CSV table of C-alpha atoms in Angstrom, one decimal:
chain,number,residue,atom,x,y,z
L,20,MET,CA,6.0,29.3,5.6
L,21,GLU,CA,5.1,28.7,1.9
L,22,GLU,CA,8.0,30.7,0.8
L,23,LYS,CA,9.2,28.0,-1.6
L,24,LYS,CA,7.2,26.8,-4.5
L,25,LYS,CA,4.9,24.0,-3.4
L,26,ILE,CA,6.0,20.7,-4.8
L,27,SER,CA,3.2,18.5,-6.1
L,28,MET,CA,2.3,15.3,-4.1
L,29,ALA,CA,2.7,13.3,-7.4
L,30,VAL,CA,6.4,14.2,-7.3
L,31,ILE,CA,6.7,13.5,-3.6
L,32,ARG,CA,5.0,10.1,-4.0
L,33,ARG,CA,7.7,9.1,-6.6
L,34,LEU,CA,10.6,10.0,-4.3
L,35,PRO,CA,10.5,6.8,-2.2
L,36,ARG,CA,10.8,4.8,-5.4
L,37,TYR,CA,14.0,6.7,-6.4
L,38,TYR,CA,15.2,6.0,-2.8
L,39,ARG,CA,14.6,2.2,-3.2
L,40,TYR,CA,16.4,2.1,-6.6
L,41,LEU,CA,19.3,4.1,-5.3
L,42,SER,CA,19.5,1.8,-2.3
L,43,ASP,CA,19.8,-1.1,-4.7
L,44,LEU,CA,22.6,0.7,-6.6
L,45,ILE,CA,24.5,1.2,-3.3
L,46,ASP,CA,24.1,-2.5,-2.5
L,47,ASN,CA,25.5,-3.2,-5.9
L,48,GLU,CA,28.4,-0.8,-5.3
L,49,ILE,CA,27.4,1.5,-8.1
L,50,THR,CA,28.6,5.0,-7.2
L,51,ARG,CA,27.5,7.0,-10.2
L,52,ILE,CA,24.6,6.9,-12.6
L,53,SER,CA,23.2,8.9,-15.5
L,54,SER,CA,19.6,9.9,-15.6
L,55,LYS,CA,19.4,7.8,-18.8
L,56,GLU,CA,20.6,4.6,-17.1
L,57,LEU,CA,18.5,5.2,-14.0
L,58,ALA,CA,15.5,5.8,-16.2
L,59,LYS,CA,16.0,2.5,-18.0
L,60,LYS,CA,16.2,0.6,-14.7
L,61,MET,CA,13.1,2.3,-13.3
L,62,GLY,CA,11.0,2.1,-16.5
L,63,ILE,CA,10.5,5.8,-16.8
L,64,THR,CA,12.0,8.6,-19.0
L,65,ALA,CA,15.2,10.4,-18.2
L,66,SER,CA,13.4,13.7,-18.6
L,67,GLN,CA,10.9,12.6,-15.9
L,68,ILE,CA,13.8,12.0,-13.5
L,69,ARG,CA,15.4,15.3,-14.3
L,70,GLN,CA,12.1,17.1,-13.9
L,71,ASP,CA,11.3,15.4,-10.6
L,72,LEU,CA,14.7,16.0,-9.1
L,73,ASN,CA,14.9,19.6,-10.3
L,74,CYS,CA,12.0,20.3,-7.9
L,75,PHE,CA,14.6,20.0,-5.2
L,76,GLY,CA,17.4,21.8,-6.9
L,77,GLY,CA,18.7,19.2,-9.2
L,78,PHE,CA,21.5,17.1,-7.7
L,79,GLY,CA,22.9,16.0,-11.1
L,80,GLN,CA,25.9,17.3,-12.9
L,81,GLN,CA,26.1,17.8,-16.7
L,82,GLY,CA,28.3,15.0,-18.1
L,83,TYR,CA,28.7,13.2,-14.8
L,84,GLY,CA,25.2,12.2,-13.9
L,85,TYR,CA,24.2,11.6,-10.3
L,86,ASN,CA,26.4,10.6,-7.4
L,87,VAL,CA,24.4,7.7,-6.1
L,88,HIS,CA,25.3,8.1,-2.5
L,89,SER,CA,24.7,11.9,-2.3
L,90,LEU,CA,21.4,11.5,-4.2
L,91,PHE,CA,20.3,8.7,-1.8
L,92,THR,CA,21.2,10.8,1.2
L,93,GLU,CA,19.5,13.9,-0.1
L,94,ILE,CA,16.2,12.1,-1.0
L,95,GLY,CA,16.3,10.4,2.4
L,96,ARG,CA,16.8,13.8,4.1
L,97,ILE,CA,13.8,15.3,2.1
L,98,LEU,CA,11.6,12.3,3.2
L,99,GLY,CA,12.7,12.6,6.9
L,100,THR,CA,15.0,9.6,7.3
L,101,GLU,CA,17.3,11.7,9.4
L,102,ASN,CA,14.6,12.9,11.7
L,103,ASN,CA,14.4,9.7,13.8
L,104,PHE,CA,10.6,9.7,13.9
L,105,LYS,CA,9.2,7.9,16.9
L,106,ILE,CA,6.3,5.5,16.3
L,107,VAL,CA,3.6,3.8,18.4
L,108,ILE,CA,1.5,1.0,17.1
L,109,ILE,CA,-2.2,1.0,18.1
L,110,GLY,CA,-3.7,-2.5,17.7
L,111,ALA,CA,-1.6,-5.5,18.6
L,112,GLY,CA,-3.4,-8.0,16.4
L,113,ARG,CA,-1.8,-10.0,13.6
L,114,LEU,CA,-1.1,-7.0,11.4
L,115,GLY,CA,0.1,-4.8,14.3
L,116,ARG,CA,2.4,-7.6,15.4
L,117,ALA,CA,3.7,-8.1,11.9
L,118,LEU,CA,4.4,-4.3,11.6
L,119,ALA,CA,6.1,-4.3,15.0
L,120,HIS,CA,8.8,-6.5,13.3
L,121,TYR,CA,8.8,-4.5,10.1
L,122,PRO,CA,12.5,-4.1,9.2
L,123,ASN,CA,12.0,-1.0,7.1
L,124,PHE,CA,11.1,1.1,10.1
L,125,ILE,CA,14.6,0.9,11.3
L,126,LYS,CA,16.1,1.0,7.8
L,127,ARG,CA,14.2,4.2,7.0
L,128,GLY,CA,15.2,5.8,10.3
L,129,TYR,CA,12.0,5.2,12.3
L,130,GLU,CA,11.8,3.8,15.8
L,131,ILE,CA,9.0,2.0,17.5
L,132,ILE,CA,8.7,3.1,21.1
L,133,GLY,CA,5.3,1.8,22.1
L,134,ILE,CA,2.5,-0.7,21.3
L,135,PHE,CA,-1.0,-0.2,22.6
L,136,ASP,CA,-4.2,-2.3,22.6
L,137,ILE,CA,-7.4,-2.5,24.6
L,138,SER,CA,-7.6,-6.3,25.0
L,139,PRO,CA,-6.6,-7.5,28.5
L,140,ALA,CA,-5.4,-10.8,26.9
L,141,ILE,CA,-2.7,-8.9,25.0
L,142,ILE,CA,-1.8,-6.0,27.3
L,143,GLY,CA,1.5,-6.8,29.2
L,144,SER,CA,2.7,-9.2,26.5
L,145,ILE,CA,6.0,-8.5,24.8
L,146,ILE,CA,6.2,-7.9,21.1
L,147,ASN,CA,9.7,-7.5,19.6
L,148,GLY,CA,11.0,-6.4,23.0
L,149,ILE,CA,8.2,-3.9,23.7
L,150,GLU,CA,5.5,-4.4,26.4
L,151,VAL,CA,2.0,-3.8,25.1
L,152,MET,CA,0.3,-1.0,27.1
L,153,HIS,CA,-3.4,-0.1,27.5
L,154,LEU,CA,-4.7,2.5,25.1
L,155,ASP,CA,-5.8,4.6,28.1
L,156,ASP,CA,-2.1,5.2,28.8
L,157,LEU,CA,-1.4,6.6,25.4
L,158,LYS,CA,-1.9,10.3,26.4
L,159,PHE,CA,0.5,10.0,29.4
L,160,PHE,CA,3.0,8.1,27.2
L,161,VAL,CA,3.0,10.7,24.4
L,162,LYS,CA,3.5,13.5,27.0
L,163,ALA,CA,6.5,11.5,28.5
L,164,ASN,CA,8.0,10.5,25.1
L,165,LYS,CA,8.2,12.4,21.9
L,166,THR,CA,5.8,10.5,19.6
L,167,ASP,CA,5.5,11.4,16.0
L,168,ILE,CA,3.5,8.7,14.4
L,169,ALA,CA,0.7,6.3,15.4
L,170,VAL,CA,0.3,3.3,13.2
L,171,LEU,CA,-3.4,2.3,13.4
L,172,THR,CA,-4.3,-1.4,12.9
L,173,VAL,CA,-7.7,-1.4,14.5
L,174,PRO,CA,-11.1,-2.5,13.2
L,175,SER,CA,-13.3,0.0,11.4
L,176,THR,CA,-15.8,-0.1,14.3
L,177,SER,CA,-13.3,1.4,16.8
L,178,ILE,CA,-11.4,3.7,14.4
L,179,ARG,CA,-13.2,6.9,15.2
L,180,GLU,CA,-12.6,6.6,19.0
L,181,VAL,CA,-9.0,5.6,18.5
L,182,VAL,CA,-8.3,8.5,16.2
L,183,ASN,CA,-9.8,10.9,18.7
L,184,THR,CA,-7.6,9.4,21.5
L,185,VAL,CA,-4.5,9.6,19.2
L,186,CYS,CA,-5.1,13.2,18.2
L,187,GLU,CA,-5.9,14.3,21.8
L,188,ALA,CA,-2.7,12.7,23.0
L,189,GLY,CA,-0.8,14.9,20.6
L,190,VAL,CA,0.5,12.5,18.0
L,191,LYS,CA,1.4,14.4,14.9
L,192,GLY,CA,0.9,11.8,12.1
L,193,ILE,CA,-1.2,8.7,11.5
L,194,TRP,CA,-0.3,5.7,9.3
L,195,ASN,CA,-3.8,4.2,8.9
L,196,PHE,CA,-4.2,0.6,8.0
L,197,SER,CA,-7.9,0.4,9.1
L,198,PRO,CA,-10.3,0.1,6.1
L,199,ARG,CA,-11.9,3.4,6.7
L,200,GLU,CA,-10.2,6.4,5.0
L,201,LEU,CA,-9.3,9.1,7.4
L,202,ASN,CA,-9.6,12.7,6.2
L,203,LEU,CA,-8.8,14.7,9.3
L,204,SER,CA,-9.4,18.4,9.3
L,205,SER,CA,-7.0,18.9,12.2
L,206,GLU,CA,-3.3,19.4,12.1
L,207,THR,CA,-2.7,15.7,12.2
L,208,VAL,CA,-1.1,14.3,9.0
L,209,VAL,CA,-2.7,11.1,7.7
L,210,GLU,CA,-1.4,8.5,5.3
L,211,ASN,CA,-4.0,5.8,4.5
L,212,VAL,CA,-2.9,2.3,3.4
L,213,HIS,CA,-5.6,0.5,1.5
L,214,LEU,CA,-4.2,-2.9,0.7
L,215,SER,CA,-7.5,-4.0,-0.9
L,216,ASP,CA,-7.2,-1.2,-3.5
L,217,SER,CA,-4.0,-2.7,-4.7
L,218,LEU,CA,-5.5,-6.2,-4.6
L,219,MET,CA,-8.4,-5.0,-6.8
L,220,VAL,CA,-6.2,-3.4,-9.3
L,221,LEU,CA,-4.4,-6.8,-9.6
L,222,GLY,CA,-7.8,-8.4,-10.1
L,223,TYR,CA,-8.6,-6.0,-12.9
L,224,ASN,CA,-5.3,-6.6,-14.7
L,225,LEU,CA,-5.8,-10.4,-14.4
L,226,LEU,CA,-9.2,-10.0,-16.1
L,227,GLN,CA,-7.7,-7.9,-18.9
L,228,ASN,CA,-4.9,-10.5,-19.3
L,229,ASP,CA,-7.4,-13.3,-19.5
L,230,LYS,CA,-9.4,-11.5,-22.1
L,231,ALA,CA,-6.2,-10.8,-24.2
L,232,LEU,CA,-5.1,-14.4,-24.2
I,24,MET,CA,-8.5,-8.1,-28.0
I,25,GLU,CA,-7.9,-4.3,-27.8
I,26,GLU,CA,-11.2,-3.6,-29.5
I,27,LYS,CA,-12.2,-1.1,-26.8
I,28,LYS,CA,-10.4,2.1,-26.0
I,29,LYS,CA,-7.7,1.3,-23.4
I,30,ILE,CA,-8.7,2.8,-20.1
I,31,SER,CA,-5.8,4.5,-18.3
I,32,MET,CA,-4.4,2.9,-15.2
I,33,ALA,CA,-4.9,6.2,-13.3
I,34,VAL,CA,-8.7,5.7,-13.7
I,35,ILE,CA,-8.4,2.0,-12.8
I,36,ARG,CA,-6.5,2.8,-9.6
I,37,ARG,CA,-9.3,5.2,-8.5
I,38,LEU,CA,-12.0,2.5,-8.9
I,39,PRO,CA,-11.4,0.6,-5.7
I,40,ARG,CA,-11.8,3.9,-3.8
I,41,TYR,CA,-15.2,4.4,-5.4
I,42,TYR,CA,-15.9,0.8,-4.4
I,43,ARG,CA,-15.0,1.5,-0.8
I,44,TYR,CA,-17.1,4.7,-0.6
I,45,LEU,CA,-20.1,2.9,-2.2
I,46,SER,CA,-19.7,0.0,0.3
I,47,ASP,CA,-20.0,2.6,3.1
I,48,LEU,CA,-23.1,4.1,1.5
I,49,ILE,CA,-24.7,0.7,1.4
I,50,ASP,CA,-23.8,0.1,5.0
I,51,ASN,CA,-25.6,3.4,5.8
I,52,GLU,CA,-28.6,2.3,3.7
I,53,ILE,CA,-28.2,5.1,1.2
I,54,THR,CA,-29.6,3.8,-2.1
I,55,ARG,CA,-29.0,6.7,-4.4
I,56,ILE,CA,-26.5,9.5,-4.7
I,57,SER,CA,-25.7,12.4,-7.1
I,58,SER,CA,-22.2,12.8,-8.4
I,59,LYS,CA,-22.0,16.1,-6.5
I,60,GLU,CA,-22.8,14.5,-3.1
I,61,LEU,CA,-20.4,11.6,-3.8
I,62,ALA,CA,-17.7,14.1,-4.9
I,63,LYS,CA,-18.1,16.0,-1.6
I,64,LYS,CA,-17.7,12.8,0.4
I,65,MET,CA,-14.7,11.7,-1.5
I,66,GLY,CA,-13.0,15.1,-1.6
I,67,ILE,CA,-12.8,15.2,-5.4
I,68,THR,CA,-14.9,17.0,-8.1
I,69,ALA,CA,-18.2,15.8,-9.5
I,70,SER,CA,-16.7,16.2,-13.0
I,71,GLN,CA,-13.9,13.8,-12.1
I,72,ILE,CA,-16.4,11.2,-11.0
I,73,ARG,CA,-18.5,11.6,-14.2
I,74,GLN,CA,-15.3,11.5,-16.3
I,75,ASP,CA,-14.0,8.3,-14.6
I,76,LEU,CA,-17.3,6.4,-14.7
I,77,ASN,CA,-17.9,7.4,-18.3
I,78,CYS,CA,-14.9,5.3,-19.3
I,79,PHE,CA,-17.1,2.3,-18.5
I,80,GLY,CA,-20.3,3.6,-20.0
I,81,GLY,CA,-21.5,6.0,-17.4
I,82,PHE,CA,-24.0,4.3,-15.0
I,83,GLY,CA,-25.5,7.6,-13.9
I,84,GLN,CA,-28.9,9.0,-14.9
I,85,GLN,CA,-29.6,12.7,-15.5
I,86,GLY,CA,-31.6,14.1,-12.7
I,87,TYR,CA,-31.4,10.9,-10.7
I,88,GLY,CA,-27.7,10.4,-10.0
I,89,TYR,CA,-26.3,7.0,-9.3
I,90,ASN,CA,-28.1,3.9,-8.0
I,91,VAL,CA,-25.6,3.0,-5.2
I,92,HIS,CA,-26.1,-0.7,-5.3
I,93,SER,CA,-25.9,-1.0,-9.1
I,94,LEU,CA,-22.8,1.1,-9.3
I,95,PHE,CA,-21.2,-0.9,-6.5
I,96,THR,CA,-21.9,-4.1,-8.3
I,97,GLU,CA,-20.7,-2.8,-11.6
I,98,ILE,CA,-17.4,-1.5,-10.3
I,99,GLY,CA,-17.0,-4.7,-8.4
I,100,ARG,CA,-17.6,-6.7,-11.6
I,101,ILE,CA,-15.0,-4.5,-13.5
I,102,LEU,CA,-12.5,-5.2,-10.8
I,103,GLY,CA,-13.1,-8.9,-10.7
I,104,THR,CA,-15.0,-9.4,-7.4
I,105,GLU,CA,-17.3,-11.9,-9.2
I,106,ASN,CA,-14.5,-14.0,-10.5
I,107,ASN,CA,-13.7,-15.8,-7.3
I,108,PHE,CA,-10.0,-15.5,-7.7
I,109,LYS,CA,-8.0,-18.2,-6.0
I,110,ILE,CA,-5.0,-17.1,-3.9
I,111,VAL,CA,-1.9,-18.8,-2.5
I,112,ILE,CA,0.3,-17.1,0.1
I,113,ILE,CA,4.1,-17.8,-0.3
I,114,GLY,CA,5.9,-17.1,2.9
I,115,ALA,CA,4.2,-17.9,6.2
I,116,GLY,CA,6.1,-15.4,8.4
I,117,ARG,CA,4.4,-12.7,10.4
I,118,LEU,CA,3.1,-10.7,7.4
I,119,GLY,CA,2.0,-13.9,5.5
I,120,ARG,CA,0.1,-15.1,8.6
I,121,ALA,CA,-1.5,-11.7,9.0
I,122,LEU,CA,-2.6,-11.7,5.4
I,123,ALA,CA,-3.9,-15.2,5.7
I,124,HIS,CA,-6.5,-13.7,8.1
I,125,TYR,CA,-7.1,-10.6,6.0
I,126,PRO,CA,-10.9,-10.2,6.0
I,127,ASN,CA,-11.0,-8.2,2.7
I,128,PHE,CA,-9.9,-11.3,0.7
I,129,ILE,CA,-13.3,-12.8,1.3
I,130,LYS,CA,-15.2,-9.5,1.2
I,131,ARG,CA,-13.7,-8.8,-2.3
I,132,GLY,CA,-14.5,-12.2,-3.6
I,133,TYR,CA,-11.0,-13.8,-3.2
I,134,GLU,CA,-10.3,-17.2,-1.7
I,135,ILE,CA,-7.1,-18.4,0.0
I,136,ILE,CA,-6.6,-22.0,-1.1
I,137,GLY,CA,-3.0,-22.6,0.0
I,138,ILE,CA,-0.1,-21.4,2.1
I,139,PHE,CA,3.6,-22.3,1.3
I,140,ASP,CA,6.9,-21.9,3.0
I,141,ILE,CA,10.3,-23.5,3.0
I,142,SER,CA,10.9,-23.6,6.7
I,143,PRO,CA,10.5,-27.1,8.2
I,144,ALA,CA,9.4,-25.5,11.5
I,145,ILE,CA,6.4,-23.9,9.8
I,146,ILE,CA,5.4,-26.6,7.2
I,147,GLY,CA,2.5,-28.7,8.4
I,148,SER,CA,1.3,-26.0,10.8
I,149,ILE,CA,-2.3,-24.7,10.4
I,150,ILE,CA,-3.0,-21.1,9.6
I,151,ASN,CA,-6.6,-20.0,9.5
I,152,GLY,CA,-7.6,-23.6,8.8
I,153,ILE,CA,-5.0,-24.1,6.0
I,154,GLU,CA,-2.0,-26.5,6.4
I,155,VAL,CA,1.3,-24.9,5.3
I,156,MET,CA,2.9,-26.8,2.4
I,157,HIS,CA,6.4,-26.9,1.1
I,158,LEU,CA,7.1,-24.6,-1.8
I,159,ASP,CA,8.4,-27.6,-3.7
I,160,ASP,CA,4.7,-28.7,-3.9
I,161,LEU,CA,3.5,-25.5,-5.4
I,162,LYS,CA,3.8,-26.7,-9.0
I,163,PHE,CA,1.7,-29.8,-8.4
I,164,PHE,CA,-0.8,-27.8,-6.3
I,165,VAL,CA,-1.3,-25.2,-9.1
I,166,LYS,CA,-1.9,-28.0,-11.6
I,167,ALA,CA,-4.4,-29.7,-9.3
I,168,ASN,CA,-6.2,-26.4,-8.2
I,169,LYS,CA,-7.0,-23.4,-10.3
I,170,THR,CA,-4.7,-20.7,-8.8
I,171,ASP,CA,-4.9,-17.1,-9.9
I,172,ILE,CA,-2.7,-15.2,-7.5
I,173,ALA,CA,0.4,-15.7,-5.4
I,174,VAL,CA,0.9,-13.3,-2.5
I,175,LEU,CA,4.6,-13.0,-1.9
I,176,THR,CA,5.8,-12.2,1.6
I,177,VAL,CA,9.3,-13.5,1.2
I,178,PRO,CA,12.7,-11.8,1.9
I,179,SER,CA,14.4,-9.9,-0.9
I,180,THR,CA,17.2,-12.5,-0.9
I,181,SER,CA,14.9,-15.3,-2.1
I,182,ILE,CA,12.5,-13.3,-4.2
I,183,ARG,CA,14.0,-14.2,-7.6
I,184,GLU,CA,13.9,-17.9,-7.0
I,185,VAL,CA,10.4,-17.8,-5.6
I,186,VAL,CA,9.2,-15.7,-8.6
I,187,ASN,CA,10.6,-18.3,-11.0
I,188,THR,CA,8.9,-21.1,-9.1
I,189,VAL,CA,5.6,-19.2,-9.1
I,190,CYS,CA,5.7,-18.4,-12.8
I,191,GLU,CA,6.8,-21.9,-13.8
I,192,ALA,CA,3.9,-23.3,-11.7
I,193,GLY,CA,1.6,-21.3,-13.9
I,194,VAL,CA,0.2,-18.7,-11.4
I,195,LYS,CA,-1.2,-15.8,-13.3
I,196,GLY,CA,-0.8,-12.9,-11.0
I,197,ILE,CA,1.6,-11.8,-8.2
I,198,TRP,CA,0.8,-9.6,-5.3
I,199,ASN,CA,4.3,-8.7,-4.2
I,200,PHE,CA,5.0,-7.5,-0.6
I,201,SER,CA,8.7,-8.2,-0.8
I,202,PRO,CA,10.8,-5.0,-0.9
I,203,ARG,CA,12.1,-5.7,-4.4
I,204,GLU,CA,10.0,-4.3,-7.2
I,205,LEU,CA,9.1,-6.9,-9.8
I,206,ASN,CA,8.8,-6.0,-13.4
I,207,LEU,CA,8.2,-9.3,-15.2
I,208,SER,CA,8.4,-9.4,-18.9
I,209,SER,CA,6.3,-12.6,-18.9
I,210,GLU,CA,2.6,-12.9,-19.0
I,211,THR,CA,2.3,-12.8,-15.2
I,212,VAL,CA,0.6,-9.7,-13.9
I,213,VAL,CA,2.3,-8.0,-10.9
I,214,GLU,CA,1.1,-5.6,-8.3
I,215,ASN,CA,3.8,-4.4,-6.0
I,216,VAL,CA,3.0,-3.2,-2.5
I,217,HIS,CA,5.7,-1.0,-1.0
I,218,LEU,CA,4.6,-0.1,2.5
I,219,SER,CA,7.8,1.9,3.1
I,220,ASP,CA,6.9,4.3,0.2
I,221,SER,CA,3.7,5.2,2.0
I,222,LEU,CA,5.6,5.6,5.3
I,223,MET,CA,8.1,7.9,3.7
I,224,VAL,CA,5.4,10.1,2.2
I,225,LEU,CA,4.0,10.4,5.7
I,226,GLY,CA,7.5,11.4,7.0
I,227,TYR,CA,7.7,14.1,4.3
I,228,ASN,CA,4.3,15.5,5.2
I,229,LEU,CA,5.2,15.5,8.9
I,230,LEU,CA,8.3,17.6,8.1
I,231,GLN,CA,6.3,20.0,6.0
I,232,ASN,CA,3.8,20.4,8.9
I,233,ASP,CA,6.5,21.0,11.4
I,234,LYS,CA,8.0,23.7,9.2
I,235,ALA,CA,4.6,25.3,8.8
I,236,LEU,CA,3.8,25.4,12.5
């Protein structure tokens, strides 16, 4: 491990954006693109693109540019789209239910295999073809089914307990939608989604625009 | 306009995170904190904090640190929490409905004043106390009610048309949850939320962890 040069998270965080743009190009039946053209579409510089993709060995060919389909497949592979990651959703409230129908899970190669809650009113109900189970059954479920990721849509008040349960059960990654930021010291990978951060940046930019007008 | 030094968006994007941590400190009745202590909690350096906050005039006092409540209020003010931004949600599907109940709108000083859709099956239904209206009525609604932000939870296929309608109606900002990235050249401020980007970064980190184990 750590044989290869560590790639910065800033570069990694840009990869899904390339992936989205390449997906659009494929939808528009574009098979080949220069870094210059792609840069123009994405509002970044061609040298940024070349620099980013060089971290993974390049992919482009001098005088040809990028083969859209190969680049799309390669970036997908780097990001794990071919790994068929298995997901459970913890918290079958409104957001949990919306995520259970999230089309990009399937498009990005992920599969929802279980939904968990603690409310007797919700347990046993069917969401997108999946029966909601009690959180107490998570540990057994994870043992019986390869489970890579737990999506957490639980209130702040119960987040600590749920995280403990999820980690004990052996889930390897957490996609956290609860307001509290998780910084786990354990081997569990965490990705926090803070929608309100994005909302507040929008608020800031609105204020700036108002001042400028 | 543009009298003050332009603050980089990287700094702005970090402000909501300070805001969340300060909110936690308030919940825990902590009234004062040094940049060193705050840095430790947030997993960044004290000099980063001082540098970030100096862009707005500092706030800290030598030998005292930060007054938690003042700093929280100030950062909130910079981000627009005192501006009572008015929101409409366009698209009353699962995600739209979940967002209509999103508690952080109120906590961050935002107010949902309208929900719009085009489906006859949904129009007229009540979501969180608000009656869903037809998108055709948006223009009239925006004229009659100050409307700052449109939250878009519509499919990619209809996003262009909806964006045109929203911009024509005079909405000033867009919080875009649709998969297509919006880069509007007009005066409308856009903040794109790409959940799948975050999911794919999680996938990448899972792969790296697997390799390391």
